[in-house]
Amino acid sequence: MKLTETDVLIIGASASGLMCAIEAGKRGRKVIVLDHANKAGKKILMSGGGRCNFTNYSIDAENYLSHNPHFCKSAISRYTQWDFIALVSDYNIPFHERQHGQLFCDDSSKDVLNMLLSECAAAGVEMRLSCDIVAVAHPTPDMFQVSTSKGDFSAASLVVATGGLSIPKMGATTFGYKLAEQFGHSVWPTTAGLVPFTVQPHDKAWLAELSGIAIDCVVSNERAGFRENILLTHRGLSGPAILQISSYWKAGETVEINLLPDLDVYEFLISQQQQRPNTLLKNCLSEHLPKRFITAFLSDEHIDTPLQELSKKQFKQITEKLNAWAFKPNSTEGYRTAEVTLGGVNCDELSSQTMESKKVNGLYFIGEVIDITGWLGGYNFQWSWSSGWCAGQVV
Ligand SMILES: Cc1cc2nc3c(=O)[nH]c(=O)nc-3n(C[C@H](O)[C@H](O)[C@H](O)COP(=O)(O)OP(=O)(O)OC[C@H]3O[C@@H](n4cnc5c(N)ncnc54)[C@H](O)[C@@H]3O)c2cc1C
């Protein structure tokens, strides 16, 4: 097989890999990016509902989960959201802010991908798509050799930018984790993050009937809490608040859902009982929540009873359900629909400045393959841009 020699080989032509390629190319390094997919940046294209939530006005280490909560700090402070916003602005890509500082393209995720591809072209980056990686060898301390379906490649720097496991049909593989282990790295166990919950069999029927209802809630557990919408679906519970807490959830646990975070339901019911004793419970509560939801959710809680016939104890029980619903998911929908993968290559074995392996010189890991997972809201792309940029300065 023909051997192509280059300075930098990057495996993975998506968010982190392209950013790294651009920066290395700008430094005059000869860069080749390999990807088994037939197109670069498929996840960028599908992100943010087709409008790519490419960063957030507020980026902080607290927005990331990792076994090493300090690791991300250096990269996100060196290549910031402002740097990426400046790049997007240079390309006159129209964008807008949604709630919580999230920045989305006005038109299409394609704008972000085309920008990255233009930058790659300008920096002389070469790309080999539909390229299956067969083996990676490290025959000498200063050279990696990658055998592929499109020939063999060698380089002094090898960058692994193969992402996580979510959406396998988009080309996600365990490649990066296996390669890390091949080179003596430890990998934290992976699970699906930012993913809808499936429900226990007894919750399935009533929830399915309410499919499509969205409610502004606080969803929390002992580790985190988020105020956003939850969305009832025919499969279970989704919506931003659920996706956020799913990253902090462990199998078998419950999460607490406050369906009326701005209302002390007990105080409200006591006052309503005095003011309008003949009002039915369901009519009273449906001023704050959809009636269909109240009827199904509180089916056994006297919803057709006038307030005057209900006791304080019953009010307490209703309050408990509405202000602190202890919801026990059956599971999550898994990698099939997850936005991200929790766990991954152990940060302690990488340089937080450069993403280089502390075990093997010239080997780098960037993006989602590392044990860094952002919240929903543009944090995952910012991690890809920041970590890719840092590696791009030194490879
Ligand atoms: C539906 C969805 C929507 C999302 N929306 C957002 C959003 O709006 N904002 C946000 O911040 N984040 C979002 N994310 C998360 C974000 O897409 C990822 O965190 C980000 O793409 C990670 O970038 P990466 O470069 O590390 O990996 P990826 O983007 O996953 O890219 C990995 C690349 O490696 C290639 N690859 C994998 N295995 C191999 C192999 N064995 N051989 C060769 N190539 C391989 C893949 O084909 C792919 O091109 C979303 C994710 C999903 C699934």
Coordinates of C-alpha atoms and ligand atoms in Angstrom, one line a residue, residues 11-17 34-37 39-44 46-49 52-54 104 131-133 161-164 166-167 170-173 175 338-340 366-369 377-382 384, ligand 1:
I11 CA -9.0 11.0 12.9
G12 CA -12.5 12.5 12.9
A13 CA -13.7 15.3 10.6
S14 CA -16.2 17.0 12.8
A15 CA -16.3 19.8 15.3
S16 CA -13.1 19.2 17.3
G17 CA -11.1 17.6 14.4
L34 CA -9.4 11.0 8.0
D35 CA -13.0 10.1 8.6
H36 CA -15.0 6.9 7.8
A37 CA -18.2 9.0 7.1
K39 CA -19.3 13.7 4.7
A40 CA -17.5 15.9 7.2
G41 CA -19.4 17.3 10.2
K42 CA -22.6 15.3 10.1
K43 CA -23.3 16.0 13.8
I44 CA -22.8 19.7 13.2
M46 CA -28.0 17.8 12.7
S47 CA -27.3 19.8 15.8
G48 CA -29.6 22.3 17.4
G49 CA -32.6 21.1 15.4
C52 CA -26.5 24.5 15.5
N53 CA -26.4 25.9 19.0
F54 CA -22.7 26.7 18.4
F104 CA -28.1 29.5 17.3
C131 CA -11.8 6.2 4.8
D132 CA -12.0 3.2 7.2
I133 CA -9.2 2.9 9.7
A161 CA -11.3 13.4 17.4
T162 CA -13.7 10.5 17.0
G163 CA -16.4 11.8 19.4
G164 CA -18.7 9.8 21.6
S166 CA -24.4 8.9 20.6
I167 CA -26.4 8.4 17.4
M170 CA -24.4 8.9 12.2
G171 CA -21.1 7.0 12.4
A172 CA -20.4 7.0 16.1
T173 CA -18.0 4.3 17.2
F175 CA -12.8 3.7 18.0
A338 CA -28.7 10.9 23.3
E339 CA -26.9 14.2 22.4
V340 CA -23.7 13.3 24.2
I366 CA -9.9 16.3 21.6
G367 CA -13.6 16.8 21.8
E368 CA -16.2 14.5 23.1
V369 CA -14.0 11.4 23.2
G377 CA -26.9 24.9 25.4
G378 CA -23.9 25.1 23.1
Y379 CA -21.4 23.9 25.8
N380 CA -20.5 20.7 24.0
F381 CA -19.5 22.5 20.8
Q382 CA -17.6 25.1 22.7
S384 CA -14.9 20.8 20.9
Ligands
LIG1 C1 -28.8 15.3 17.7 C2 -27.7 16.1 18.3 C3 -27.8 17.5 18.4 C4 -26.7 18.2 19.1 N1 -26.9 19.5 19.2 C5 -25.9 20.2 19.8 C6 -25.9 21.6 19.9 O1 -26.9 22.3 19.3 N2 -25.0 22.3 20.5 C7 -23.9 21.6 21.1 O2 -23.1 22.3 21.7 N3 -23.8 20.3 21.0 C8 -24.7 19.6 20.4 N4 -24.6 18.2 20.2 C9 -23.3 17.6 20.7 C10 -22.2 17.8 19.7 O3 -22.7 17.5 18.4 C11 -21.0 17.0 20.0 O4 -20.6 17.2 21.3 C12 -19.8 17.4 19.1 O5 -20.2 17.1 17.7 C13 -18.6 16.6 19.4 O6 -17.6 16.8 18.5 P1 -16.4 15.8 18.2 O7 -15.6 16.4 17.1 O8 -15.7 15.5 19.4 O9 -17.1 14.5 17.7 P2 -18.2 14.2 16.6 O10 -18.9 15.5 16.1 O11 -19.1 13.1 17.1 O12 -17.4 13.7 15.3 C14 -16.6 12.5 15.4 C15 -16.2 12.2 14.0 O13 -15.4 11.0 14.0 C16 -15.8 10.1 13.0 N5 -15.5 8.8 13.4 C17 -16.0 8.1 14.5 N6 -15.5 6.9 14.5 C18 -14.6 6.8 13.5 C19 -13.8 5.7 13.0 N7 -13.8 4.5 13.6 N8 -13.1 5.9 11.9 C20 -13.1 7.1 11.3 N9 -13.8 8.2 11.7 C21 -14.6 8.0 12.8 C22 -17.3 10.4 12.8 O14 -17.7 10.0 11.5 C23 -17.4 11.9 13.0 O15 -17.2 12.6 11.8 C24 -25.6 17.5 19.6 C25 -25.5 16.1 19.4 C26 -26.5 15.4 18.8 C27 -26.4 13.9 18.6

